[in-house]
PDB file of C-alpha atoms in Angstrom:
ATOM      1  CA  UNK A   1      74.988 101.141  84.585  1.00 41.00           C
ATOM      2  CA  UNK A   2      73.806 104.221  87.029  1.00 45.00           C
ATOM      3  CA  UNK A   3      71.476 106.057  85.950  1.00 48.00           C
ATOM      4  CA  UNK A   4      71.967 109.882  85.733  1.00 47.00           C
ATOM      5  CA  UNK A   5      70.153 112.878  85.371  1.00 50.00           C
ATOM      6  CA  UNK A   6      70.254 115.170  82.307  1.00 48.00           C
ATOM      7  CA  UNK A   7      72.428 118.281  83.138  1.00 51.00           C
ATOM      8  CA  UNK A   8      70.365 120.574  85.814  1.00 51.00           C
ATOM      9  CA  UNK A   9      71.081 124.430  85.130  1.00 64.00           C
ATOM     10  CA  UNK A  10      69.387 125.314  87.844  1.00 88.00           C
ATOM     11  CA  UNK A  11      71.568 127.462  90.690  1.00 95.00           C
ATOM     12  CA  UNK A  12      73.458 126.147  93.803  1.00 97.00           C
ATOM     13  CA  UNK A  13      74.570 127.966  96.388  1.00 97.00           C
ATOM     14  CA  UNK A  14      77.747 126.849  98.011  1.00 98.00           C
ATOM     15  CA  UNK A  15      78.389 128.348 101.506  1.00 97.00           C
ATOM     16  CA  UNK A  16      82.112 128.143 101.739  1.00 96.00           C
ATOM     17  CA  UNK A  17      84.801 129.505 103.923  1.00 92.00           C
ATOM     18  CA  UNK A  18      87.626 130.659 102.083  1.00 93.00           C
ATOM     19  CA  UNK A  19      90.808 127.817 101.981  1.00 88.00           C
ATOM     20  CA  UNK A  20      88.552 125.202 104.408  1.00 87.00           C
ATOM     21  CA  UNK A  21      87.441 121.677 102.772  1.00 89.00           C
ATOM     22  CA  UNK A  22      84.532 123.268 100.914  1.00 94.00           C
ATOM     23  CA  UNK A  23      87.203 124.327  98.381  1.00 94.00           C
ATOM     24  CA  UNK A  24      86.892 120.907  97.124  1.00 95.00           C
ATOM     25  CA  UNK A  25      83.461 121.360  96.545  1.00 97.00           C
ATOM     26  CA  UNK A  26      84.157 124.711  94.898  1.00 97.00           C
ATOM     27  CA  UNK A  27      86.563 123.193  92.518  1.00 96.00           C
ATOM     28  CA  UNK A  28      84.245 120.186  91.587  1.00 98.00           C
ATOM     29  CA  UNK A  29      81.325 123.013  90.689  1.00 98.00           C
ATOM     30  CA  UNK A  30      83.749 124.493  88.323  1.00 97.00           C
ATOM     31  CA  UNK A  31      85.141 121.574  86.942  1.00 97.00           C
ATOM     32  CA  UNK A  32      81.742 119.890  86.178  1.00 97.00           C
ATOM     33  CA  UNK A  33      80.065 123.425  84.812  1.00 97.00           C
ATOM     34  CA  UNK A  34      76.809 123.615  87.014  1.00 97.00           C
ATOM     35  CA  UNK A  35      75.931 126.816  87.792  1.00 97.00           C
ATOM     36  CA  UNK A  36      76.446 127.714  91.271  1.00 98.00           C
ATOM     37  CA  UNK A  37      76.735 131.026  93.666  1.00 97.00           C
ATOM     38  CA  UNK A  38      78.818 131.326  96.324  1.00 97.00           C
ATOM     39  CA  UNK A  39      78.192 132.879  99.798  1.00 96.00           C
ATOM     40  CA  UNK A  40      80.938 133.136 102.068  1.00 96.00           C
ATOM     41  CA  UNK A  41      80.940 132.413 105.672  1.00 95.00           C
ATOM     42  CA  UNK A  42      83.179 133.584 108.283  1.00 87.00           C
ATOM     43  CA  UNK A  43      82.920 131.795 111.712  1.00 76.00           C
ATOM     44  CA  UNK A  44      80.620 133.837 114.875  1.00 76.00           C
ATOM     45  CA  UNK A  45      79.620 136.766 111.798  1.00 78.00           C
ATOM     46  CA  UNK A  46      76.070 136.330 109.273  1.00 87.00           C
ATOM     47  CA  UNK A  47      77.256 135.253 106.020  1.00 92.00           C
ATOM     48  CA  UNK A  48      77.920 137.901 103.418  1.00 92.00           C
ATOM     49  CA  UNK A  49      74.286 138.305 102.116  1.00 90.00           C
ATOM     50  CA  UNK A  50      73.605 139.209 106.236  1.00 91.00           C
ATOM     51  CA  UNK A  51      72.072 135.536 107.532  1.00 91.00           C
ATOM     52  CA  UNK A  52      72.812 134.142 110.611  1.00 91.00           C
ATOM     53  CA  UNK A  53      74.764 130.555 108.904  1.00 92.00           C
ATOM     54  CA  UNK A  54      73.087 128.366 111.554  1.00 90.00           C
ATOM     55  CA  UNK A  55      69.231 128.858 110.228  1.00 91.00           C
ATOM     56  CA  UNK A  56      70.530 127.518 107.059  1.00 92.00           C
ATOM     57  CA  UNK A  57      72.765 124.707 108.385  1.00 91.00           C
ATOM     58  CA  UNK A  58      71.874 123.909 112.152  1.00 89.00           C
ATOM     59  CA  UNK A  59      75.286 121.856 112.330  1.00 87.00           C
ATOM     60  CA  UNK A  60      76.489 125.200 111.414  1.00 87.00           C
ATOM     61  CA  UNK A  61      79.414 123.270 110.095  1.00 87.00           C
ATOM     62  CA  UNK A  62      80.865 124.322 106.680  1.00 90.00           C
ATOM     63  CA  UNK A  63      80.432 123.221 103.737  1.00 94.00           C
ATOM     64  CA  UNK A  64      76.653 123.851 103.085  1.00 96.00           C
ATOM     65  CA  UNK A  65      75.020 123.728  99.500  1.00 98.00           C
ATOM     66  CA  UNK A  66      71.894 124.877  98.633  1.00 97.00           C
ATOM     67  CA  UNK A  67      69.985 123.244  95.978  1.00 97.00           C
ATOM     68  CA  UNK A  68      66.632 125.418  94.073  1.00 94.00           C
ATOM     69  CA  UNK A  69      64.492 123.960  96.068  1.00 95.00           C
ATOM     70  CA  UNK A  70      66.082 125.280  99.266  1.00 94.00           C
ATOM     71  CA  UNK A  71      67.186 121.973 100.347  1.00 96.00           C
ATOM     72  CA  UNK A  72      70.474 122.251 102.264  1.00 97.00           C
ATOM     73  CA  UNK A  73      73.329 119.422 101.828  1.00 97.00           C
ATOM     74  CA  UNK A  74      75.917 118.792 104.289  1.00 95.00           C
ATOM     75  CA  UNK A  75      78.967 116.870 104.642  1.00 92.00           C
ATOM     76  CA  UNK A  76      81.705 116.766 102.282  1.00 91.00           C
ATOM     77  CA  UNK A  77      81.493 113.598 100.608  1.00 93.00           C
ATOM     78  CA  UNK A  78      77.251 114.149 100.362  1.00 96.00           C
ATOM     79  CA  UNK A  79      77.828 117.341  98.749  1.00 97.00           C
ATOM     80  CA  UNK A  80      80.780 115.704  96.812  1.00 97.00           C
ATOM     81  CA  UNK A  81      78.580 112.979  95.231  1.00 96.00           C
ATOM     82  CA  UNK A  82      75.616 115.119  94.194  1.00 98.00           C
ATOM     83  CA  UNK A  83      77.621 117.392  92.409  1.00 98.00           C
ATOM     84  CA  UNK A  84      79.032 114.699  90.670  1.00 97.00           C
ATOM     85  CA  UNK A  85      75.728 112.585  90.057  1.00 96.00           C
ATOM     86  CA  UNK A  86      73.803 116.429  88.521  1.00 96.00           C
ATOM     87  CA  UNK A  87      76.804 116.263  86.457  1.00 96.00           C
ATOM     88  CA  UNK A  88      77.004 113.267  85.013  1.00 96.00           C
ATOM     89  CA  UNK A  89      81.315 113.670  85.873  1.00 96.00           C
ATOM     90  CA  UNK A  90      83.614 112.979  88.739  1.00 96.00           C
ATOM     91  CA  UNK A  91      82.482 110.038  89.784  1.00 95.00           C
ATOM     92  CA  UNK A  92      82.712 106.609  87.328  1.00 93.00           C
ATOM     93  CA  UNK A  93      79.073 105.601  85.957  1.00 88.00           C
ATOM     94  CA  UNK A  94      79.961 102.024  87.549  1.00 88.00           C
ATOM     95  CA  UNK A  95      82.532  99.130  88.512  1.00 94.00           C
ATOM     96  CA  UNK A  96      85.102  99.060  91.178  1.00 96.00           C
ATOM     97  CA  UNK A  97      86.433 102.644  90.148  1.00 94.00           C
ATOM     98  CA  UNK A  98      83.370 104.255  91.427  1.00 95.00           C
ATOM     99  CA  UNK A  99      83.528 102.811  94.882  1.00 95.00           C
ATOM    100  CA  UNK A 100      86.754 103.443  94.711  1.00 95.00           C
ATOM    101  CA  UNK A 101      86.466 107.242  93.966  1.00 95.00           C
ATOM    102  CA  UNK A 102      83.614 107.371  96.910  1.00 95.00           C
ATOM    103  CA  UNK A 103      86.342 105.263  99.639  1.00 93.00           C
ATOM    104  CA  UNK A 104      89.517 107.723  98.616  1.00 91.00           C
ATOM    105  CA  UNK A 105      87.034 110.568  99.390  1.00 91.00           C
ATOM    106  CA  UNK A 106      85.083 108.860 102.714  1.00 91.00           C
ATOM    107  CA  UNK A 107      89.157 107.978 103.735  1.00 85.00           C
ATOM    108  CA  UNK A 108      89.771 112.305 103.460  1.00 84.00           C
ATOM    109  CA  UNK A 109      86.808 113.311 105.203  1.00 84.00           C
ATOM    110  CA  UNK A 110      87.244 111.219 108.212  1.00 81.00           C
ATOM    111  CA  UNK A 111      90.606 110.034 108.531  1.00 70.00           C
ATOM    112  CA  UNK A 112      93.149 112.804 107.047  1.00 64.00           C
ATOM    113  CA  UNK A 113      93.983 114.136 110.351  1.00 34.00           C
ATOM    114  CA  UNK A 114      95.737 110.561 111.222  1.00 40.00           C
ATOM    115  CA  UNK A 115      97.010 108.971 108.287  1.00 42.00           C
ATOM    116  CA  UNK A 116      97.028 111.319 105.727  1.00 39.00           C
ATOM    117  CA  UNK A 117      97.547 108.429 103.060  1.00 37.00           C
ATOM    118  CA  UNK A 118      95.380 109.276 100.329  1.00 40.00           C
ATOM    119  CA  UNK A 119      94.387 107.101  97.776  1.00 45.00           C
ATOM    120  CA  UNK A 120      94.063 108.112  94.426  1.00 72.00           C
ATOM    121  CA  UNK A 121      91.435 106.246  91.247  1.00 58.00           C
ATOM    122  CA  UNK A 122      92.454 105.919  87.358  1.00 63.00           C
ATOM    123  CA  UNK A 123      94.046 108.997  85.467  1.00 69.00           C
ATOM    124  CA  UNK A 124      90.848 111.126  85.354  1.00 81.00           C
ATOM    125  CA  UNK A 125      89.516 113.229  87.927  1.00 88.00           C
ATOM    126  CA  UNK A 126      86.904 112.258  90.065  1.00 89.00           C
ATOM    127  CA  UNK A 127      85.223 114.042  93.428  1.00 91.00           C
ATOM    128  CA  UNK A 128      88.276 112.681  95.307  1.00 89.00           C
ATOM    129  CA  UNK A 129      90.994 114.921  93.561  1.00 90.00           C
ATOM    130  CA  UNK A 130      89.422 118.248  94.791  1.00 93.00           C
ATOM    131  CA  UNK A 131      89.495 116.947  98.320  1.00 91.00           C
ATOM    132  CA  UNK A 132      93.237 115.744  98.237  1.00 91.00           C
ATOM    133  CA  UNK A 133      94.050 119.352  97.325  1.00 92.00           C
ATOM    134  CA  UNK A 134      92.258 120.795  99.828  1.00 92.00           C
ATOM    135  CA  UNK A 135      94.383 118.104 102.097  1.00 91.00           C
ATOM    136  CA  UNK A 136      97.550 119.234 100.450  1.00 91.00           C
ATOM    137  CA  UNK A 137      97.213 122.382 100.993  1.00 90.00           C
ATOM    138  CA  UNK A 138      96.087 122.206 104.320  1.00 90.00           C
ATOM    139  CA  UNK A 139      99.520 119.992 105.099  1.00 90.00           C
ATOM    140  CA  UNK A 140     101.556 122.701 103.355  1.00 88.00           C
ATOM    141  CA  UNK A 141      99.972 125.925 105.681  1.00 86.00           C
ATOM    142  CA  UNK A 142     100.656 123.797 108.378  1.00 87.00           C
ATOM    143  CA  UNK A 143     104.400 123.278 107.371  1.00 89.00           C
ATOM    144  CA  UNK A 144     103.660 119.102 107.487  1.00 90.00           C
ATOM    145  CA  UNK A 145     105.903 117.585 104.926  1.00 91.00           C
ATOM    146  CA  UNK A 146     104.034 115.051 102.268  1.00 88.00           C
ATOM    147  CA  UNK A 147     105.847 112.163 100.354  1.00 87.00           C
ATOM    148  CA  UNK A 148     107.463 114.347  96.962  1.00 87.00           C
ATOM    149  CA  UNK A 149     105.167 111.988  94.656  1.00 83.00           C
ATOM    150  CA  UNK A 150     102.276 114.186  95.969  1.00 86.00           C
ATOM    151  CA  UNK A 151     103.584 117.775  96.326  1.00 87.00           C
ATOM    152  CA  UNK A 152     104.081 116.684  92.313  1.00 87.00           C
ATOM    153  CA  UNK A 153     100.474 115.720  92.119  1.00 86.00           C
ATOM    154  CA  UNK A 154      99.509 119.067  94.011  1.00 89.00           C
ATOM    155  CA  UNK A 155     101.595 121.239  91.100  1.00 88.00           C
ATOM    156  CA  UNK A 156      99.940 119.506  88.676  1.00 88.00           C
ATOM    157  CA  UNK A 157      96.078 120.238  90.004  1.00 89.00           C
ATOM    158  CA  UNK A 158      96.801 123.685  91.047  1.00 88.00           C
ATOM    159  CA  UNK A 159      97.452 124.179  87.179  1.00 89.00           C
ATOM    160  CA  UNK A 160      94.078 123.225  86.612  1.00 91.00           C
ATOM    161  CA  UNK A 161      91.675 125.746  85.643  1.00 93.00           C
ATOM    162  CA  UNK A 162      89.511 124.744  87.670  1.00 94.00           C
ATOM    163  CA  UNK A 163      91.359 124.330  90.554  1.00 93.00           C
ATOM    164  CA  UNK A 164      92.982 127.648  90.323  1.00 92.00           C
ATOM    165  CA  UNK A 165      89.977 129.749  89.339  1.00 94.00           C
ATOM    166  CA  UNK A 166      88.462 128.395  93.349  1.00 95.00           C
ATOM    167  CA  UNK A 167      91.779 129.257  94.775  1.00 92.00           C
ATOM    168  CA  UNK A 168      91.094 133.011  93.056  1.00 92.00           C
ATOM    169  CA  UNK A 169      87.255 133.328  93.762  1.00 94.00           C
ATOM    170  CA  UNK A 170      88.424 132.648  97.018  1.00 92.00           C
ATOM    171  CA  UNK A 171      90.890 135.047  97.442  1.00 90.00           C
ATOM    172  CA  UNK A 172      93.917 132.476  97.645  1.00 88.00           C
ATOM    173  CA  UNK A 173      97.456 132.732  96.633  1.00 79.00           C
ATOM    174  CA  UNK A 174      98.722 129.399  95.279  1.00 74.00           C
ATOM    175  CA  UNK A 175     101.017 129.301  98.370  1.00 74.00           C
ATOM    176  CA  UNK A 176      98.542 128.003 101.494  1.00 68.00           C
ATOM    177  CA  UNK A 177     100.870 129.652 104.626  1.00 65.00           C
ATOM    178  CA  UNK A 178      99.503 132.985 102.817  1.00 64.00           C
ATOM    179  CA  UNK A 179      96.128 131.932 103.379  1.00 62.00           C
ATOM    180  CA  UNK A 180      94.973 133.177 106.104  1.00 54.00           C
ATOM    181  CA  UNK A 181      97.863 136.232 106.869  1.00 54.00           C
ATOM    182  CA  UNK A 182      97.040 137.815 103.750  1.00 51.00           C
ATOM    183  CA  UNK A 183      93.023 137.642 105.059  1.00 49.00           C
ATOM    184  CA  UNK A 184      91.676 139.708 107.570  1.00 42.00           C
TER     185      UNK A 184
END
């Protein structure tokens, strides 16, 4: 058994760009509780609070998430698996569904552009379900049909609380072409 931490309730901030992959970390803050900010960055412009994006994440790749400490995490499935270890949630304590959980989401964050054949652990969310929406979503803006089993999974999370209270801090509409015509 993995140890983890007692609940932290001290505040993240997530640097996020509205409908990119740090949704999935958006939707995994809500859905474990922690308390979190977000700061929205929009590509060549400071983030909202006026800072130039690239002294807080050199990379200057999205998503970015800033512990108390000021300690910046990168990388999806980094960012992915810390949330879930403060939380105690997301991730299995142990066995082969934990690794399992961590391959589904190391299999979205580098190979979804090829083989988009995700891979799914047990019938409880862990940090890989937030990703695969992101995924899905991304597939549906860009008009790239999906196997029906999954645009039935996709219903089913965007009913989620948590999933649709990200999609609505983010300015979203359930409906991904939308995403970025209705921004400007």
């Amino acid at each position: 058994m993995l140890d983890t931490p007692s609940r932290k309730e001290s505040l993240m901030i997530l640097y996020y760009a509205p409908g990119g992959c740090s949704l999935a970390d958006h939707i995994a803050l809500i859905e474990t509780g922690l308390p979190y900010k977000l700061v929205r960055v929009d590509p060549n412009k400071p983030t909202e609070d006026g800072r130039d994006f690239t002294t807080i994440s050199p990379k200057g790749y999205l998503p970015a998430l800033e512990l108390d400490d000021g300690t910046i995490l990168t990388e999806n499935l980094a960012i992915l698996a810390y949330i879930a270890y403060q939380a105690g949630a997301l991730l299995p304590e142990d066995g082969i569904d934990r690794w399992r959980a961590l391959e589904a989401t190391s299999f979205m964050t580098t190979e979804f552009h090829g083989n988009f054949r995700p891979i799914l652990v047990g019938d409880r969310i862990t940090i890989a379900d937030p990703y695969l929406v992101v995924m899905l979503m991304w597939a549906g803006k860009n008009e790239i049909e999906v196997p029906e089993r999954l645009t039935g999974y996709l219903a089913q999370m965007k009913k989620m609380p948590s999933v649709a209270r990200a999609l609505a801090d983010e300015g979203l509409s359930l409906t991904p072409r939308q995403w970025f015509t209705d921004q400007k």
